[in-house]
Coordinates of C-alpha atoms and ligand atoms in Angstrom, one line a residue:
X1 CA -78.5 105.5 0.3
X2 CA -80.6 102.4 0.1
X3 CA -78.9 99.3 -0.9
X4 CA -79.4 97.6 -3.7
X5 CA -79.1 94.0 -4.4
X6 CA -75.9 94.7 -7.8
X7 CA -75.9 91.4 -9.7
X8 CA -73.3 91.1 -13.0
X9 CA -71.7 93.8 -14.9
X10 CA -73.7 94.3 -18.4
X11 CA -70.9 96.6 -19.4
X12 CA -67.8 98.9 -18.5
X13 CA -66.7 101.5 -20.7
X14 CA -64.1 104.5 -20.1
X15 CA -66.3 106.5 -18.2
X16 CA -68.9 104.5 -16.6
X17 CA -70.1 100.7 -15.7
X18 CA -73.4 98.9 -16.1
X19 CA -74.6 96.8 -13.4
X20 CA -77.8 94.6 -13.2
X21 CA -80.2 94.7 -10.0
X22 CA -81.2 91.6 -9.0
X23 CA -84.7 92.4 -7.6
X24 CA -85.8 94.7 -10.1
X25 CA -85.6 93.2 -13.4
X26 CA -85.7 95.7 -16.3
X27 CA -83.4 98.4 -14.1
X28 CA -79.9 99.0 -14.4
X29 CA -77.2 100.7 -12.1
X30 CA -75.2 103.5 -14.0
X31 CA -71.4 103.4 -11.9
X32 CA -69.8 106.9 -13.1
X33 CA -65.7 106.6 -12.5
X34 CA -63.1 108.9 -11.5
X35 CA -61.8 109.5 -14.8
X36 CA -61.5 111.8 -17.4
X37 CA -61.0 111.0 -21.0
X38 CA -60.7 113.3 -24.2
X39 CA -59.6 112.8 -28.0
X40 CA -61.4 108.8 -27.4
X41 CA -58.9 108.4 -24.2
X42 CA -55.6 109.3 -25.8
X43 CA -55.6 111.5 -23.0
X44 CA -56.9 110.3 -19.5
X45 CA -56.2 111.4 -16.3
X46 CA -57.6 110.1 -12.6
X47 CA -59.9 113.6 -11.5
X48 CA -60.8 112.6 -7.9
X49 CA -64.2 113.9 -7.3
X50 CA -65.3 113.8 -10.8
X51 CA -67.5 110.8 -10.8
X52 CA -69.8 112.6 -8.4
X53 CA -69.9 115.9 -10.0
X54 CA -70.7 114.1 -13.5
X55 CA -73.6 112.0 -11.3
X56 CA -74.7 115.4 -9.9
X57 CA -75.0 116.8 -13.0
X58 CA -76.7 114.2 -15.0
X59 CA -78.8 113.7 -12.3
X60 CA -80.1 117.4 -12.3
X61 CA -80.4 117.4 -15.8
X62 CA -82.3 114.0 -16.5
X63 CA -84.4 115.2 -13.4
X64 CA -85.7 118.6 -15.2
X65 CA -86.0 116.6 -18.3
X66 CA -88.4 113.9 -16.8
X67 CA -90.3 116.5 -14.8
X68 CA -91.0 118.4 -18.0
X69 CA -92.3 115.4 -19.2
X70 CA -89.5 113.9 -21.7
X71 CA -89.7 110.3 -21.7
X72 CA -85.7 109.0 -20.4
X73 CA -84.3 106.2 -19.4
X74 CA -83.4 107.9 -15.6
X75 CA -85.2 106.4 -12.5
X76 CA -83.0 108.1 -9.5
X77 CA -80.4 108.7 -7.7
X78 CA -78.2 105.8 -5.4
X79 CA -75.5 107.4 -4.5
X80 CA -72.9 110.0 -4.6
X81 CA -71.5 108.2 -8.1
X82 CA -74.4 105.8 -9.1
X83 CA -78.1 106.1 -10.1
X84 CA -80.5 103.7 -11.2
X85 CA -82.0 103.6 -15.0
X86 CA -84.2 101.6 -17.4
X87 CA -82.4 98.5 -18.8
X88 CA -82.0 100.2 -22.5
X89 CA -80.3 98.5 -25.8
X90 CA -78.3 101.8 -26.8
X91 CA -78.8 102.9 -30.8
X92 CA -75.0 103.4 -31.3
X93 CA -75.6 107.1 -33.0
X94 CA -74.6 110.0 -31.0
X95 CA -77.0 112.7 -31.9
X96 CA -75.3 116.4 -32.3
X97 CA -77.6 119.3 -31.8
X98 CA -75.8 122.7 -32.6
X99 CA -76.9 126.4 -31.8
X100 CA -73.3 128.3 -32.2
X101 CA -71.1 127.0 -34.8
X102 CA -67.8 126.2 -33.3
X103 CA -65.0 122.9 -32.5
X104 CA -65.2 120.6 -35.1
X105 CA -68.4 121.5 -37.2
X106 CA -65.5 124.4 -38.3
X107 CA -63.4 122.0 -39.3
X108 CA -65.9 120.1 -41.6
X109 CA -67.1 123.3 -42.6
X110 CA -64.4 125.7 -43.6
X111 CA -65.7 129.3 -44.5
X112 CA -68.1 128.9 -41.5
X113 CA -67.0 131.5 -39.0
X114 CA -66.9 130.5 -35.1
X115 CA -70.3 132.1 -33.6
X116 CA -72.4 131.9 -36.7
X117 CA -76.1 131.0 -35.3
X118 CA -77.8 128.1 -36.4
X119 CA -81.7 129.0 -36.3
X120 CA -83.4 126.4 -36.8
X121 CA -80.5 124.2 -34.9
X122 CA -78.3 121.9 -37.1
X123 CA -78.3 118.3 -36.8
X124 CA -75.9 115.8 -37.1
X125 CA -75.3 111.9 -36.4
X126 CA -72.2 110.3 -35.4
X127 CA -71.6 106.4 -35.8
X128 CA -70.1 105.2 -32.5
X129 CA -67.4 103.7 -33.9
X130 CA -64.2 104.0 -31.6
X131 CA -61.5 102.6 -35.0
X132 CA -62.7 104.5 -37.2
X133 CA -62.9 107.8 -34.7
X134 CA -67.1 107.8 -34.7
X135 CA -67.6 109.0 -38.2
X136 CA -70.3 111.4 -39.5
X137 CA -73.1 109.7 -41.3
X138 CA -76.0 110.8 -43.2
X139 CA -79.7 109.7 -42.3
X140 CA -79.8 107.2 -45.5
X141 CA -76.7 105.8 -43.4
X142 CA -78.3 105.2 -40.5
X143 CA -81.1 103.6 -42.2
X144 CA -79.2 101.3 -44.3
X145 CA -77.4 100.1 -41.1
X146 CA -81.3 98.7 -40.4
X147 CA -80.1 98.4 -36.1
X148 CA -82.4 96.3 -34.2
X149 CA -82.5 97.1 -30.7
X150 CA -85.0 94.9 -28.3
X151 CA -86.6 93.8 -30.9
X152 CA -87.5 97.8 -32.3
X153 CA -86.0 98.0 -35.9
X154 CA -85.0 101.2 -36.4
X155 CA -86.4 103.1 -39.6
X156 CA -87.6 106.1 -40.8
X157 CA -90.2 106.9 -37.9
X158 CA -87.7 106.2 -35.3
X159 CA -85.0 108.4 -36.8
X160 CA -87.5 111.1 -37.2
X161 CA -88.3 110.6 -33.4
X162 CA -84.6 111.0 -32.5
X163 CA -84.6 113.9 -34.4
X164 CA -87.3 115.9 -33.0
X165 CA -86.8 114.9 -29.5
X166 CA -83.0 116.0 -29.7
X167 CA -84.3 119.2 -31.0
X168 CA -86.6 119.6 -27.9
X169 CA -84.3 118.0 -25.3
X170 CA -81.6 121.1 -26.4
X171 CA -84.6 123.8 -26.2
X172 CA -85.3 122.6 -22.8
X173 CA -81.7 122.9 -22.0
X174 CA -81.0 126.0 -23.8
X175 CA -83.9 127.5 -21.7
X176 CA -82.8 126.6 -18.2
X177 CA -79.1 127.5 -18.6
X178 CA -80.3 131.0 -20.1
X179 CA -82.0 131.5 -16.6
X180 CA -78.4 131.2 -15.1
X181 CA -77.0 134.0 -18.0
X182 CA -74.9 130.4 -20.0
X183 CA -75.3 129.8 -23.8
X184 CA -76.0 126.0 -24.4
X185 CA -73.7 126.2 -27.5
X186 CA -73.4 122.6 -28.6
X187 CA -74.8 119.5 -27.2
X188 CA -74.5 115.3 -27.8
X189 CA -77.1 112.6 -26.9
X190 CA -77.5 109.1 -27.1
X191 CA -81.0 107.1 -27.3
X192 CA -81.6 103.7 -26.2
X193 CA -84.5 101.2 -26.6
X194 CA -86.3 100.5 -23.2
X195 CA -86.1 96.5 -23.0
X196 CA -89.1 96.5 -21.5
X197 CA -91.0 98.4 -23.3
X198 CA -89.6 99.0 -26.6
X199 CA -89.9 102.7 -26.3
X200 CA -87.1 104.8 -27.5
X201 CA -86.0 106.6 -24.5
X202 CA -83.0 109.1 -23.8
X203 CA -80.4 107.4 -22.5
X204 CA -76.7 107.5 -21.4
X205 CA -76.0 110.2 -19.6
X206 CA -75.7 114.2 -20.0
X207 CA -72.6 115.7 -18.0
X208 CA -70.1 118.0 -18.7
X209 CA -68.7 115.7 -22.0
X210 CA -71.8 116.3 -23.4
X211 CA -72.1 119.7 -24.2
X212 CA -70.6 123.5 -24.6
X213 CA -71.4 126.6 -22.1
X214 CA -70.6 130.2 -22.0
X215 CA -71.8 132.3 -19.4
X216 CA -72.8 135.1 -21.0
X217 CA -72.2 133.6 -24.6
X218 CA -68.5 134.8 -23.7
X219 CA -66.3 131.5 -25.4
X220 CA -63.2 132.7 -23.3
X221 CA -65.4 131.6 -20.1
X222 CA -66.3 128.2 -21.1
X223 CA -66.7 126.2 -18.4
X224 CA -67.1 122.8 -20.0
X225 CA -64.6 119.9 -20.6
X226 CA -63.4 121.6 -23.5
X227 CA -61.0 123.3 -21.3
X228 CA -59.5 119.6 -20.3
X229 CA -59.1 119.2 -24.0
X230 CA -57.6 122.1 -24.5
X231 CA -54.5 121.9 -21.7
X232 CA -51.3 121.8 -23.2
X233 CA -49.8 120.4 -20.5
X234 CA -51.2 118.6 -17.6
X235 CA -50.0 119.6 -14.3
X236 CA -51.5 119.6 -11.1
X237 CA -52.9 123.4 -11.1
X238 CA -54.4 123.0 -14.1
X239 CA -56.5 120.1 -13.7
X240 CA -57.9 122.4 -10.1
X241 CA -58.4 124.7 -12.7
X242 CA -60.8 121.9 -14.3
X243 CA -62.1 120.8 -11.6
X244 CA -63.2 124.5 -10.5
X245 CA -64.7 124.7 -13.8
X246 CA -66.8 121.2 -13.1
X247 CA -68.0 122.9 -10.0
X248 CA -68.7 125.6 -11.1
X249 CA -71.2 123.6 -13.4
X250 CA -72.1 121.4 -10.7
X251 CA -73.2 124.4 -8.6
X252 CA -75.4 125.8 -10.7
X253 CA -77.0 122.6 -12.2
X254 CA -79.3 122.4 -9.1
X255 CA -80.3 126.2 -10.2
X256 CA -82.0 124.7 -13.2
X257 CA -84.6 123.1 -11.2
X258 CA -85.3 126.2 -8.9
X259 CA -88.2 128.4 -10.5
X260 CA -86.7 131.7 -11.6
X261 CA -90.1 133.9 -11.1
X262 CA -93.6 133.3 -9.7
X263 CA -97.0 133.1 -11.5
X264 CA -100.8 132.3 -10.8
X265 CA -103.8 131.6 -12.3
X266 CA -106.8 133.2 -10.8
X267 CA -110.2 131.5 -11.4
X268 CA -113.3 133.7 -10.9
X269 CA -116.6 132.1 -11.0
X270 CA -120.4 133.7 -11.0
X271 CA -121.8 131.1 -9.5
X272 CA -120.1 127.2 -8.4
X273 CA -122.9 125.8 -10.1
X274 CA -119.5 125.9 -12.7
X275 CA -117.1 124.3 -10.3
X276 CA -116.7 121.1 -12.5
X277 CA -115.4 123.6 -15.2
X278 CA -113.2 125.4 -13.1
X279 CA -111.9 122.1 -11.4
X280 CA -110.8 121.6 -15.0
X281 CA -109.1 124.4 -15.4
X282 CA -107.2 123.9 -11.8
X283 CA -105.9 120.5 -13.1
X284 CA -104.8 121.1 -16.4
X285 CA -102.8 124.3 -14.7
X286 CA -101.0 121.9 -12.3
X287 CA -100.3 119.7 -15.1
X288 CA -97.9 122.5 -15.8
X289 CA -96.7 123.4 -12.4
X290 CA -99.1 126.3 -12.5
X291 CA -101.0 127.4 -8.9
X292 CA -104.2 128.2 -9.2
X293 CA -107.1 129.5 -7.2
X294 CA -110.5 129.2 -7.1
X295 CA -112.6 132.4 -6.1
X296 CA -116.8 132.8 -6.3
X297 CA -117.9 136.6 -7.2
X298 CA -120.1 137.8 -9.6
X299 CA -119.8 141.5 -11.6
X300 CA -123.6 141.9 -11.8
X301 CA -124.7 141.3 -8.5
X302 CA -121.4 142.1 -6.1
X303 CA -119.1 144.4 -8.5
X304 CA -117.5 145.6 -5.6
X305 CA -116.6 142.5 -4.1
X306 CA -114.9 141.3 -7.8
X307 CA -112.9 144.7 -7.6
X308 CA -111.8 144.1 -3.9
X309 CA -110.9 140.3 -5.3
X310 CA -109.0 141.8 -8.2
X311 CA -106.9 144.2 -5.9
X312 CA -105.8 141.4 -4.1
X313 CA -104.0 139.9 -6.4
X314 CA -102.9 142.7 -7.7
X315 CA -101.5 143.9 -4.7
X316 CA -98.2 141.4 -4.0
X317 CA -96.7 141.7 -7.3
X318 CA -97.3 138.1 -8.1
X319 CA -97.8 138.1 -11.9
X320 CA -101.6 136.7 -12.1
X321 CA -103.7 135.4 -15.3
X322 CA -107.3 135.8 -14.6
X323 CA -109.5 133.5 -16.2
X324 CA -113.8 134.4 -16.5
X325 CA -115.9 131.6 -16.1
X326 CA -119.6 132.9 -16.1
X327 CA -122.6 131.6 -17.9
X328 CA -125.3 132.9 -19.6
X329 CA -124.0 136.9 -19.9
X330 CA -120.3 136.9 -19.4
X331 CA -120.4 140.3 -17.5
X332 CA -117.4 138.9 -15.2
X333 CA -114.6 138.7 -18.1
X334 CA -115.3 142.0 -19.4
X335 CA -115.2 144.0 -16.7
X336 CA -112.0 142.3 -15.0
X337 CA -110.7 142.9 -17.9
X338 CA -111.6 147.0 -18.3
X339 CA -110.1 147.4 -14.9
X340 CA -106.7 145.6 -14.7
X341 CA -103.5 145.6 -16.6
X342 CA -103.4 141.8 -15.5
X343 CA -104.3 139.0 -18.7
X344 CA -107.9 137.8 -18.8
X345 CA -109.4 134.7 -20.6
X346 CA -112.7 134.0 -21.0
X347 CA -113.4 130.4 -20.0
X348 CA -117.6 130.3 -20.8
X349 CA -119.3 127.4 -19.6
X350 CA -121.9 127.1 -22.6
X351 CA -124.6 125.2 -22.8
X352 CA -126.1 123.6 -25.6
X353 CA -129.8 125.3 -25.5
X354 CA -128.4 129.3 -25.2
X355 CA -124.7 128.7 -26.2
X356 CA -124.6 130.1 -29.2
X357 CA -126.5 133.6 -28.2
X358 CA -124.4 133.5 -24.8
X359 CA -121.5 133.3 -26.5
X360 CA -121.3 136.7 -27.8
X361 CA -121.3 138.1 -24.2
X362 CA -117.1 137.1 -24.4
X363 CA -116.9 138.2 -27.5
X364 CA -118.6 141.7 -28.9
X365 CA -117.1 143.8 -26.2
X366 CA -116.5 147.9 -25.2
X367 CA -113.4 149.6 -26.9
X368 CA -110.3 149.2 -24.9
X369 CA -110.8 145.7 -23.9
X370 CA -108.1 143.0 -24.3
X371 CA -109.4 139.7 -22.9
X372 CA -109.7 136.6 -25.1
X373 CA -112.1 134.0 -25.0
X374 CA -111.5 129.9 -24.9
X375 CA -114.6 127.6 -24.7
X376 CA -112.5 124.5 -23.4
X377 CA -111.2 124.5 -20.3
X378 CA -108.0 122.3 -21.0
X379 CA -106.7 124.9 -23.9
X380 CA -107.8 127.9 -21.1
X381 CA -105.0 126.6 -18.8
X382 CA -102.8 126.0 -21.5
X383 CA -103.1 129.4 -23.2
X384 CA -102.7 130.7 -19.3
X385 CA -99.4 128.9 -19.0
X386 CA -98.3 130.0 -22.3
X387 CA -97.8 133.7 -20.9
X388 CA -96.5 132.4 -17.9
X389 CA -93.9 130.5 -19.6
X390 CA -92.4 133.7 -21.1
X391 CA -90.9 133.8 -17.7
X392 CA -90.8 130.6 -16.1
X393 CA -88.6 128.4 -17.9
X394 CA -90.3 125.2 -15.9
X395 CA -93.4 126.2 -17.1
X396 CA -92.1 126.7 -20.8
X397 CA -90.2 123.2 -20.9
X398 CA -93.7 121.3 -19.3
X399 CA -95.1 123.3 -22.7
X400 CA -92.0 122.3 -25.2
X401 CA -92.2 118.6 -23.9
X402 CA -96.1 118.1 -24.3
X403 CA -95.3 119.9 -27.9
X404 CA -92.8 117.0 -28.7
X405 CA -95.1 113.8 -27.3
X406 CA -98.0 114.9 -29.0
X407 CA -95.8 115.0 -32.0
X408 CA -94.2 111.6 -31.4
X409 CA -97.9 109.6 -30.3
X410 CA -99.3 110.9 -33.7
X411 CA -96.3 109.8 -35.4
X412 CA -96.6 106.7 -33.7
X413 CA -100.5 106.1 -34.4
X414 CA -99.9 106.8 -38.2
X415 CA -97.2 104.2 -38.4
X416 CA -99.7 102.0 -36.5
X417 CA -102.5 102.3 -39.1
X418 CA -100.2 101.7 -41.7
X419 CA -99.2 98.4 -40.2
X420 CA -102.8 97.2 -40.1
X421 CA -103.8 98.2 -43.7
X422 CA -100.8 96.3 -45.2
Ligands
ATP501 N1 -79.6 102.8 -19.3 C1 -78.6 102.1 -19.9 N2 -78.8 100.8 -20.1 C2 -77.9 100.0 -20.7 N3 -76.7 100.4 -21.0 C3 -76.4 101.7 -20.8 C4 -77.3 102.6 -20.2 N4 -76.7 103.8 -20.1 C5 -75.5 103.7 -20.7 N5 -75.2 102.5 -21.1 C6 -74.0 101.9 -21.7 O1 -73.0 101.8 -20.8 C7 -71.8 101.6 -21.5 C8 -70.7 102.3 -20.7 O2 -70.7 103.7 -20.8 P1 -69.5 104.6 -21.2 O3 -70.0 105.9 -21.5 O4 -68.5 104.4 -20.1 O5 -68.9 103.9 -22.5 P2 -67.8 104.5 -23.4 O6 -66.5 103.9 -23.1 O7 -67.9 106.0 -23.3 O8 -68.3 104.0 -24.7 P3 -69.3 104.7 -25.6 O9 -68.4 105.2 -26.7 O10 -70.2 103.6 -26.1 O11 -70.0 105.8 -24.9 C9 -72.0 102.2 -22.8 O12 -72.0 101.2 -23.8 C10 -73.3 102.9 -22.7 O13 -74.0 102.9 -23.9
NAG502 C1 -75.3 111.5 -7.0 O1 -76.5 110.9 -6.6 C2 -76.8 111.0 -5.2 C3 -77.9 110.0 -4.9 O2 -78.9 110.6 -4.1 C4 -77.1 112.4 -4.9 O3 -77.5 112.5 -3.6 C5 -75.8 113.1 -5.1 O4 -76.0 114.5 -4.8 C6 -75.3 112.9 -6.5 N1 -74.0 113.4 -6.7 C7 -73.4 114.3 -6.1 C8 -72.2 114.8 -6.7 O5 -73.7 114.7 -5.1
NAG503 C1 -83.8 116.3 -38.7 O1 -84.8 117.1 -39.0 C2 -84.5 118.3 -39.7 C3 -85.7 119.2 -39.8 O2 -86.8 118.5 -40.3 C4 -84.0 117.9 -41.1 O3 -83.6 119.0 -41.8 C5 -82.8 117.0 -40.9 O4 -82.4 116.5 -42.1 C6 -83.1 115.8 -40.0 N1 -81.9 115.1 -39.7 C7 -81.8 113.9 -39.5 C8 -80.4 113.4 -39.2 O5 -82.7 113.1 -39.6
NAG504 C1 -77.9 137.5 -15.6 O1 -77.6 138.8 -16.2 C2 -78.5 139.8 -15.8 C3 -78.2 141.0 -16.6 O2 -76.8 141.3 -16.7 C4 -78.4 140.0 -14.3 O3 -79.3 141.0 -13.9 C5 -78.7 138.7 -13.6 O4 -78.5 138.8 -12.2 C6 -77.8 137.6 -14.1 N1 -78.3 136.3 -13.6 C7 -77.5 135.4 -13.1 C8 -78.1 134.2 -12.6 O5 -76.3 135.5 -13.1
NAG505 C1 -68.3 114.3 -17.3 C2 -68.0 115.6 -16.8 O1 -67.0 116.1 -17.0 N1 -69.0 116.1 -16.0 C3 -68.8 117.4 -15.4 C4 -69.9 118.3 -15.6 O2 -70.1 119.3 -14.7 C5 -69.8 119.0 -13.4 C6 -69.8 120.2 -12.6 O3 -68.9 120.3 -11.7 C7 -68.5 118.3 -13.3 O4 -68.2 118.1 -12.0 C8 -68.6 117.1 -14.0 O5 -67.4 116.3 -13.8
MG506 MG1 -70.0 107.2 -23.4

């Protein structure tokens, strides 16, 4: 634990304080408390031990986040109850994101049953507004309310940033729990504006209050806080019961982190006269988390030697993506790809003199041949991590995330043109 120079308290609500760090302006210190609230603190209760669990969790979370690339307002962990964030304004909307109906969208909703599956996933905003019990609003609410947060007005684009990133943030989520067997059923977020740097950035937290699991989609197994809210009486046992439940969440929160299976790429080259393209290919597959190797062997002049190279990797059970890269007559791809079950993309270096001849070397091929050809070597490691991602949920969420912020920078440059021509 390092120590930190804590200056004043920014804020203090019922579940957490905000402290300022002296020698790092534009940080904050998130305090989590040992206490448990539910129905806006009508009920609340002292849960020793809970203030970590909820830092544990929020920390796993915001780090899986971050790592696949969503931007957040988390910087790291201080302490068993504290970490450190970006100084944000908070947009007081909590941002609902729904995949099973159930709790209080039934109630709103009657006629829905409990379990219906929202595909795409429904949205909803909620005013944070503890007197009036933080009431539903539309969009056209949100807008007219014209918030200004460090200086960021918040209109149409914004809203429509909230609204896509929640939708990723909860695919991300959805994802990694699924690796541990748990539905993400419901979830709430908050955003805030980086003071610093204006940029909207999750924010808050994301702990047990914020969401809904069942293991195995089973609702009588939940293990989130709406078993607190649900106690008809509150006795010693069955707050161990809650707490069990925490822990059980807490355990497995680490899980999300852990890779669930393996993967490669596999980069064979005729000659490394192409090593700039294939040290392309290497980068923008550990972009992604994605190992990859770089081997020299060419079909025409040493086909035994490619075949001995293939059987390597295909002999630890490693799943392996294979990707060509051979100039002039693409004889590598084609016949990697005629003598392994394994995926194989064609990566051709082409040049502008013979490009458009050599091209057809990837392309006009035997019967019986599946490989597929990609000239750049940026969407070649992409297209590799794709198929890997059907497995490996990191790899998949690196993928969802770069989705999102190439969604939200176009966003943002349009809005930025339309500034200038006004
Ligand atoms: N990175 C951050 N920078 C600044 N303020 C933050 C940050 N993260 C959280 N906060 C704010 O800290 C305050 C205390 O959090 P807490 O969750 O305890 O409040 P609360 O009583 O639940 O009230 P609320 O209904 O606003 O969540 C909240 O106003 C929250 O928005
Ligand atoms: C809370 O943060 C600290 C900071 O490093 C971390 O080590 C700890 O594991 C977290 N919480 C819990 C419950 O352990
Ligand atoms: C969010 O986006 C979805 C899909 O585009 C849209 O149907 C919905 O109205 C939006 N919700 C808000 C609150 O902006
Ligand atoms: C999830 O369920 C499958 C199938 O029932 C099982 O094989 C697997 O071990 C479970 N995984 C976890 C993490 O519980
Ligand atoms: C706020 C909250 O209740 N968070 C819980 C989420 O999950 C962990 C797992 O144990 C609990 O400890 C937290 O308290
Ligand atoms: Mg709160």
């Amino acid at each position: 634990v390092s120590t930190l120079n804590i200056g004043q308290k920014l804020s203090e609500g019922k579940t957490k304080q905000i402290f300022e760090l002296v020698d790092q302006p534009g940080l904050v210190l998130v305090q989590s408390k040992d206490q448990i609230t539910a129905g806006n603190a009508a009920r609340k209760d002292q849960m020793e031990g809970k203030a970590a669990i909820a830092n544990k969790t929020t920390c796993c979370v915001f780090k899986l986040l971050q790592e696949s690339g969503i931007k957040t307002a988390f910087v790291q962990q201080h302490s068993e109850t504290a970490f450190t964030a970006a100084h944000c304004e908070m947009i007081p909307i909590e941002w609902v994101c729904r995949r099973v109906a159930t709790g209080s969208f039934l109630k709103r909703n009657p006629g829905v049953k409990e379990g219906y599956r929202f595909t795409p996933l429904k949205m909803e905003m909620f005013f944070k507004d503890d007197a009036n019990n933080d009431p539903q609003w539309s969009e056209e609410q949100v807008l007219a309310a014209k918030f200004s947060l460090a200086g960021l007005t918040i209109g149409q684009c914004e809203v429509d940033i909230m609204n896509r990133s929640t939708v990723a943030i909860f695919e991300i989520l959805e994802k990694a729990w699924a690796t541990q067997n748990c539905t993400l059923v419901d979830m709430k977020i908050e955003f805030g504006v980086n003071v610093k740097t204006r940029e909207i950035v999750l924010s808050d937290v994301i702990d047990n209050d914020s969401w809904r699991l069942w293991p195995a989609g089973d609702r009588s197994q939940q293990k989130d806080k709406q078993v607190y809210r649900d106690l008809k009486e509150v006795t010693p046992e069955a707050m161990q019961m809650v707490k069990r439940n925490f822990e059980w969440v807490s355990e497995r929160v680490q899980l999300l982190l852990e890779p669930q299976a393996s993967g490669r790429v596999v980069v064979l080259m005729g000659s490394t006269s192409d090593m700039a393209h294939c040290e392309k290919i290497k980068k923008a597959c550990t972009s992604y988390g994605l190992p990859c190797i770089l081997r020299v062997t060419s079909a025409h002049k040493g086909p035994d030697e490619t075949l001995r190279i293939k059987a390597e990797y295909e002999g630890d059970g490693v799943p392996t993506i294979f990707v060509a890269v051979a100039g002039r007559s693409n004889g590598l791809g084609p016949v990697m790809s005629g003598n392994t079950a394994y995926p194989v993309i064609n990566c051709p270096p082409l040049t502008p003199d013979w490009g458009a001849q050599d091209v057809w070397s990837s392309l006009r091929l035997p019967s019986g041949l599946g490989c597929s050809t990609i000239l750049s070597p940026d969407a070649a490691a992409q297209f590799a991590a794709q198929i890997i991602g059907l497995s490996n949920h990191l790899v998949w969420c690196k993928l969802r995330a770069s989705m999102l912020n190439t969604w939200v920078s176009l966003k943002l440059a349009d809005q930025k043109l339309q500034a200038c021509s006004l």
